[in-house]
XYZ file of C-alpha atoms in Angstrom:
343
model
C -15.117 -6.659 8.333
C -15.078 -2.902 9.787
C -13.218 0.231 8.452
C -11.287 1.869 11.421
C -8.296 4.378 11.397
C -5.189 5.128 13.081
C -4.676 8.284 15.097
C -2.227 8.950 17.927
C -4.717 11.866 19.564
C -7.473 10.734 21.929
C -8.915 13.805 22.018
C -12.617 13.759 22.181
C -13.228 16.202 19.084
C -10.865 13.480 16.963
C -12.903 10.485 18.231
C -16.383 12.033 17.976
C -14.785 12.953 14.132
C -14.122 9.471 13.552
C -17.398 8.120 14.719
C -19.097 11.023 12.607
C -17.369 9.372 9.051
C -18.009 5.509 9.789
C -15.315 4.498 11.610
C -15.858 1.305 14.547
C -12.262 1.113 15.631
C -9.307 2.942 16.120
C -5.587 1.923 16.480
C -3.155 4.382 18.472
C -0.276 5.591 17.294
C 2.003 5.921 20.239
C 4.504 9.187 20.790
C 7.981 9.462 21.938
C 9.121 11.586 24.782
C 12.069 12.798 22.368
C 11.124 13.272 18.526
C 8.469 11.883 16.472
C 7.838 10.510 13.043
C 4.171 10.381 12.150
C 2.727 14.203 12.592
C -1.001 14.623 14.453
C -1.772 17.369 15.680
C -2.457 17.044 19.467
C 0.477 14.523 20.141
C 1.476 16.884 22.674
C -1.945 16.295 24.701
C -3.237 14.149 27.962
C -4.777 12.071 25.281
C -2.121 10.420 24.240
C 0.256 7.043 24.432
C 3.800 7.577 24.936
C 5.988 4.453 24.658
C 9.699 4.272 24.241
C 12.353 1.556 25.812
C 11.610 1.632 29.307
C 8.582 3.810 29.094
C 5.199 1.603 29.211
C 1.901 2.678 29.751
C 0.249 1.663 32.431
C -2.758 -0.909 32.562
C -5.102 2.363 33.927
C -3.899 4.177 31.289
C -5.020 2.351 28.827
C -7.994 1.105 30.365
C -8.705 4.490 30.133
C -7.754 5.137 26.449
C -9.990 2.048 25.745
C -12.750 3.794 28.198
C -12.588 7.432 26.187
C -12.609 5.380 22.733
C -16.179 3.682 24.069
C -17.724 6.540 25.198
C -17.672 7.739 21.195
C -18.917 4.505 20.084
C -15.677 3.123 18.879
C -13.529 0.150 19.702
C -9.721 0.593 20.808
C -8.054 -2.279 18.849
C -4.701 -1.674 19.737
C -1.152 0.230 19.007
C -0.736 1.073 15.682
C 2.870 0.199 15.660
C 6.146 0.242 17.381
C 9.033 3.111 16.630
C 12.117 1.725 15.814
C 13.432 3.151 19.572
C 11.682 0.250 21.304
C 12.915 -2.507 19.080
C 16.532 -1.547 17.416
C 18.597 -3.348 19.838
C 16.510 -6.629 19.510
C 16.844 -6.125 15.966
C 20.472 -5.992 15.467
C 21.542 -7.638 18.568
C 23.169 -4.893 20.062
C 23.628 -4.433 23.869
C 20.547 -3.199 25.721
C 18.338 -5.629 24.050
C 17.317 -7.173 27.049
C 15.864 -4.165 28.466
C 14.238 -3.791 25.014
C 12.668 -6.959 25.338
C 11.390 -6.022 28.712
C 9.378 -3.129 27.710
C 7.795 -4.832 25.067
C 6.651 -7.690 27.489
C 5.689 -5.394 29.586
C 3.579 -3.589 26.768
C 1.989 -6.959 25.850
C 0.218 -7.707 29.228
C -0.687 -3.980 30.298
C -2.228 -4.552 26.635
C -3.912 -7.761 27.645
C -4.915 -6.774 31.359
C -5.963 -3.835 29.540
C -8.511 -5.854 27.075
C -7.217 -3.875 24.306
C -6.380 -6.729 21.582
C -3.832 -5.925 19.222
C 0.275 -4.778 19.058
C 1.390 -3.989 15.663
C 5.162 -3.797 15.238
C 7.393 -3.609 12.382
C 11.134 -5.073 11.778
C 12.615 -2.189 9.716
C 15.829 0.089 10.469
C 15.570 3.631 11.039
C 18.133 6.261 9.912
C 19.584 3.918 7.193
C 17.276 5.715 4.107
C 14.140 7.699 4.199
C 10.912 5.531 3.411
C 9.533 8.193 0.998
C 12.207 10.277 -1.060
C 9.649 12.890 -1.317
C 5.972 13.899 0.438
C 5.073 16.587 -2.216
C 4.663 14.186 -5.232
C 1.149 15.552 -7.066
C -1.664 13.153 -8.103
C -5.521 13.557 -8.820
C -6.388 17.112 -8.991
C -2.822 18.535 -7.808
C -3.188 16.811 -4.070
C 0.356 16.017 -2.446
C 1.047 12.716 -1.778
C 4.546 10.243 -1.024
C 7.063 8.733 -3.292
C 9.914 6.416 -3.278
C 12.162 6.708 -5.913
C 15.699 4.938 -5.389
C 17.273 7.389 -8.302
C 16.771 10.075 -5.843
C 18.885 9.089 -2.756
C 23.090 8.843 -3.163
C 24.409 5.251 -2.488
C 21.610 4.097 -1.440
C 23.138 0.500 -0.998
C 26.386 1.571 0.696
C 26.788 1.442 4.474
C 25.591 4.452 6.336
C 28.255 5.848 8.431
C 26.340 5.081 11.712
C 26.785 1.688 11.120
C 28.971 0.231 13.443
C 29.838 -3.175 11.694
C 28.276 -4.977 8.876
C 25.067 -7.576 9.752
C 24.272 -10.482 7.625
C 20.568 -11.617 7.111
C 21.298 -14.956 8.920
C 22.003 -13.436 11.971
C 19.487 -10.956 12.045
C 16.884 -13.498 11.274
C 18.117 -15.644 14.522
C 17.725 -12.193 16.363
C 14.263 -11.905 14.945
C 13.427 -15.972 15.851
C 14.913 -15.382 19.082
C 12.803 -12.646 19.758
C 9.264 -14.493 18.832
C 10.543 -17.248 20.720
C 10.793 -15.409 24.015
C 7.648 -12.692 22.911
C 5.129 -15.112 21.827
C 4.324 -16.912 24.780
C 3.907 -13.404 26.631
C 1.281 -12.993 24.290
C -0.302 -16.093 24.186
C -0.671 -15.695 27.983
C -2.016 -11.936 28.147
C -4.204 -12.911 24.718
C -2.874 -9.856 22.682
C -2.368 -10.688 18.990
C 1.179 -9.675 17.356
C 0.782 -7.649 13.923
C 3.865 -7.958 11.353
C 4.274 -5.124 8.934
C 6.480 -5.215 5.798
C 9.776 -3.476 5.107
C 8.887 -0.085 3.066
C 10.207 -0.267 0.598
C 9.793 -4.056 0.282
C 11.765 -6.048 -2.148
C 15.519 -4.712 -2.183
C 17.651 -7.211 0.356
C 19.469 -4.334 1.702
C 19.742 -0.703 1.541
C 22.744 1.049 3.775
C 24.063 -1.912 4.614
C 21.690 -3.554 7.125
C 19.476 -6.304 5.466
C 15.596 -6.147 4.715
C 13.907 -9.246 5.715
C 10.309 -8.398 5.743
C 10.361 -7.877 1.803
C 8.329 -10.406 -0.095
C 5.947 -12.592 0.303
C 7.986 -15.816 1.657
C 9.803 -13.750 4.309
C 6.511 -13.617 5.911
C 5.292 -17.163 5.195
C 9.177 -17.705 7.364
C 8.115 -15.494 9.715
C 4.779 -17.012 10.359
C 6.200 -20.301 10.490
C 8.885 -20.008 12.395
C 7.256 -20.070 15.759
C 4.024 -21.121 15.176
C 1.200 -19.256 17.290
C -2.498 -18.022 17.227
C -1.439 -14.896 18.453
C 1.006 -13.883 15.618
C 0.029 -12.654 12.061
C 0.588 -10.151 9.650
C -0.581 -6.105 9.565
C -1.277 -6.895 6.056
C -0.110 -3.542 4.173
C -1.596 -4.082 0.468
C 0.124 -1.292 -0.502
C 3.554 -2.801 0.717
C 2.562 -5.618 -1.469
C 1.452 -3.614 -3.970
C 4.924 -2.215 -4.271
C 6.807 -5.497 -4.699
C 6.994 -6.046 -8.184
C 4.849 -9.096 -10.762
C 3.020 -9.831 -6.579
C -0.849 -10.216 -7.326
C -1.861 -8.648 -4.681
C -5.533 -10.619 -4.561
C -3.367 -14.067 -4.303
C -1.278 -12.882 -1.366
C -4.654 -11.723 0.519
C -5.779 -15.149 -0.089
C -2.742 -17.017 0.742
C -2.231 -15.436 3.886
C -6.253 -15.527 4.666
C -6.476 -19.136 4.343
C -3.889 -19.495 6.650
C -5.875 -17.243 9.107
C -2.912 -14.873 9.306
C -4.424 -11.935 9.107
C -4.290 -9.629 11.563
C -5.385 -6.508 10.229
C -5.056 -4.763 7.327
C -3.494 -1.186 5.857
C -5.624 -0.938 2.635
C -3.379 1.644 0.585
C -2.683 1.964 -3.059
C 0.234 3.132 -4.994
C 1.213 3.999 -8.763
C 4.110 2.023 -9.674
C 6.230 -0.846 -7.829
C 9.769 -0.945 -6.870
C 12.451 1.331 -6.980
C 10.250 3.720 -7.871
C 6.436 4.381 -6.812
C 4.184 7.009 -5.144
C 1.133 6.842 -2.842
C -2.223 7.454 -4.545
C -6.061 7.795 -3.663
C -7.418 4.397 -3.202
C -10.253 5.007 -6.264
C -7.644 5.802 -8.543
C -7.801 4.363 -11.544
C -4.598 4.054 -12.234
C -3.395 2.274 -9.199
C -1.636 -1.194 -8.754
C -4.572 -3.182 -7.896
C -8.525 -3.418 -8.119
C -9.637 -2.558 -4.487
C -13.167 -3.948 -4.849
C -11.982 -7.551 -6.061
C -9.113 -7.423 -3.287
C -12.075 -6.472 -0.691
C -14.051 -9.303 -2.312
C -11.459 -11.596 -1.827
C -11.223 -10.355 2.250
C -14.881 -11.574 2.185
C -13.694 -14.386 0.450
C -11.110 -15.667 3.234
C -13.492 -15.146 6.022
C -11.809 -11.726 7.017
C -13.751 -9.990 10.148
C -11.252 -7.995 11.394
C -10.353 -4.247 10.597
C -9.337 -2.216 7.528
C -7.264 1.174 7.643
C -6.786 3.504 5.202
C -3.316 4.160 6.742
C -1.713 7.026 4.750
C -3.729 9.459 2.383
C -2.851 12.260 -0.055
C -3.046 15.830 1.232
C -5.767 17.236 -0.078
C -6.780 21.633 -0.585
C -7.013 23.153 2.825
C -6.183 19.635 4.727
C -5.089 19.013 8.583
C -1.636 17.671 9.314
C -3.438 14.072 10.150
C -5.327 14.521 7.309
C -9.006 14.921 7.933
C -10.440 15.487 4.172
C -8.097 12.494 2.990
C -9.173 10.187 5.596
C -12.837 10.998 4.924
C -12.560 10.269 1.320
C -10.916 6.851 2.207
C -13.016 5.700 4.956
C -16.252 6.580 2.856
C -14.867 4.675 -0.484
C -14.226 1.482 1.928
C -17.524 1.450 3.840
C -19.400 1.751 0.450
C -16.917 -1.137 -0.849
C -17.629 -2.876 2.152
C -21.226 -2.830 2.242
C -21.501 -3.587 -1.909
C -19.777 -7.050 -1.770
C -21.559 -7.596 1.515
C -24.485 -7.193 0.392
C -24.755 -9.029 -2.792
């Protein structure tokens, strides 16, 4: 098992940072040509991934991603995730799925021809509600972090207006099928490994009127079984899980470890489970879960892939990727890490 972090800059100053605090690997975090969600500064730079429907990069391209990544001592593992642009249409069915389809094929062997391992997606609308209802939420010592609290937002559960007609979870979980169906053997082929995320926030079945169906624990054990394949499994967000409520967190690591469906893992805390929770530091005390028996139980499962501290609290005189917070993660996981490891 490694600690590794996501970043969407390539930049050599970001990667020789990440080799200085103990990372091995690093997933990407692709941009947008129009409009982005997750702020890095440097987004804007050569060093960079853009994907969006119909915009792939190409296999030099990323060879060369995964060549700039090596020359710092670190492994490229894969993409980080895919924006809600490149998958929408297959989501809800809508016209111009097809094409969606196609770039995500596409993606998958340039990622395979590429020898870069991993895609990491998620299933979740955009522009329905925020996934945090505020980013300035204090904990230890005064540092900012995220929180969801459902109180916050106005008719939450009422169609948005952009809606154009109202989706039931059976259909959207043939699109979904459908979609593995026709994906899966792509991957099989280029020998890239799929990575499901949850819905955040999990648990609710729908919020502005399109359904959730990532949201507990045997949504995924449907979506791993559906169409059955080495090269699918789950981007195994703990603090997703964390956020569902009475979910032991160490029993879902081991029931989806002995299954060997474990792609990855986002190893993030939170205070507090659903509809209302915020993002904490991961050796906070008062946190859902006990990180050092859930990284036990990893080790437990036979886990050798990657951990990322995903999001972390801004800290006093932090970057907009977070530097300082990231440090602090990455060190409390290596020293985890090495503990149960050795002995």
């Amino acid at each position: 098992m490694r600690v590794g972090v996501r970043t969407r800059t390539l930049a050599d100053d970001r990667l020789a940072y990440c080799k200085q605090i103990g990372v091995d690997d690093v997933f990407v975090d692709h941009r947008l040509p129009r409009g982005d969600i997750f702020t890095d500064e440097g987004s804007d730079d050569e060093t960079t991934i853009t994907i969006d429907e119909g915009v792939v990069p190409s296999v030099s391209e990323l060879v060369e991603a995964r060549e700039r990544a090596a020359e710092h001592g670190l492994r490229f593992m894969g993409i980080q995730s895919l924006n809600y642009n490149v998958y929408g249409k297959i989501m809800l069915g809508k016209a111009g799925r097809d094409a969606q389809l196609e770039t995500i094929t596409e993606l998958v062997r340039n990622l395979g021809e590429a020898d870069v391992p991993i895609l990491g997606y998620q299933w979740n609308p955009r522009g329905v509600v925020p996934m945090r209802t505020s980013e300035s939420t204090p904990v230890r010592g005064g540092a900012a972090s995220s929180e969801f609290d459902i109180e916050a937002l106005d008719d939450p559960y009422e169609p948005v207006e952009s809606l154009d007609r109202a989706y039931t979870e059976a259909e959207l979980w043939e699109n979904y099928e459908r979609f593995l169906e026709e994906v899966l053997p792509v991957a099989e082929e280029a020998g890239v490994t799929m990575a499901l995320h949850p819905a955040d926030p999990p648990t609710v079945e729908q919020l502005g009127g399109i359904p959730r169906l990532f949201r507990d624990v045997s949504a995924f054990e449907r979506a791993m079984d559906a169409v059955p394949s080495d090269n699918h499994g789950l981007k195994l967000c703990l603090g997703c899980f964390s956020e569902m409520p009475d979910t032991d967190v160490e029993a879902v690591v081991r029931t989806f470890g002995e299954r060997d469906d474990i792609v990855f893992v986002h190893f993030r805390d939170v205070i507090g489970t659903w509809p209302s929770f915020k993002e904490t530091f991961l050796d906070d005390e008062h946190s859902n879960y006990d990180e050092r028996s859930v990284m036990r139980t990893l080790h437990d499962v036979g886990f050798q892939g990657v951990v990322v501290p995903d999001h972390v609290p801004d800290m006093v005189g932090d970057t907009d990727w977070g530097h300082r917070g990231r440090a602090q993660a990455v060190g409390y996981l290596n020293g985890l890490n090495r503990s149960i490891r050795s002995g």
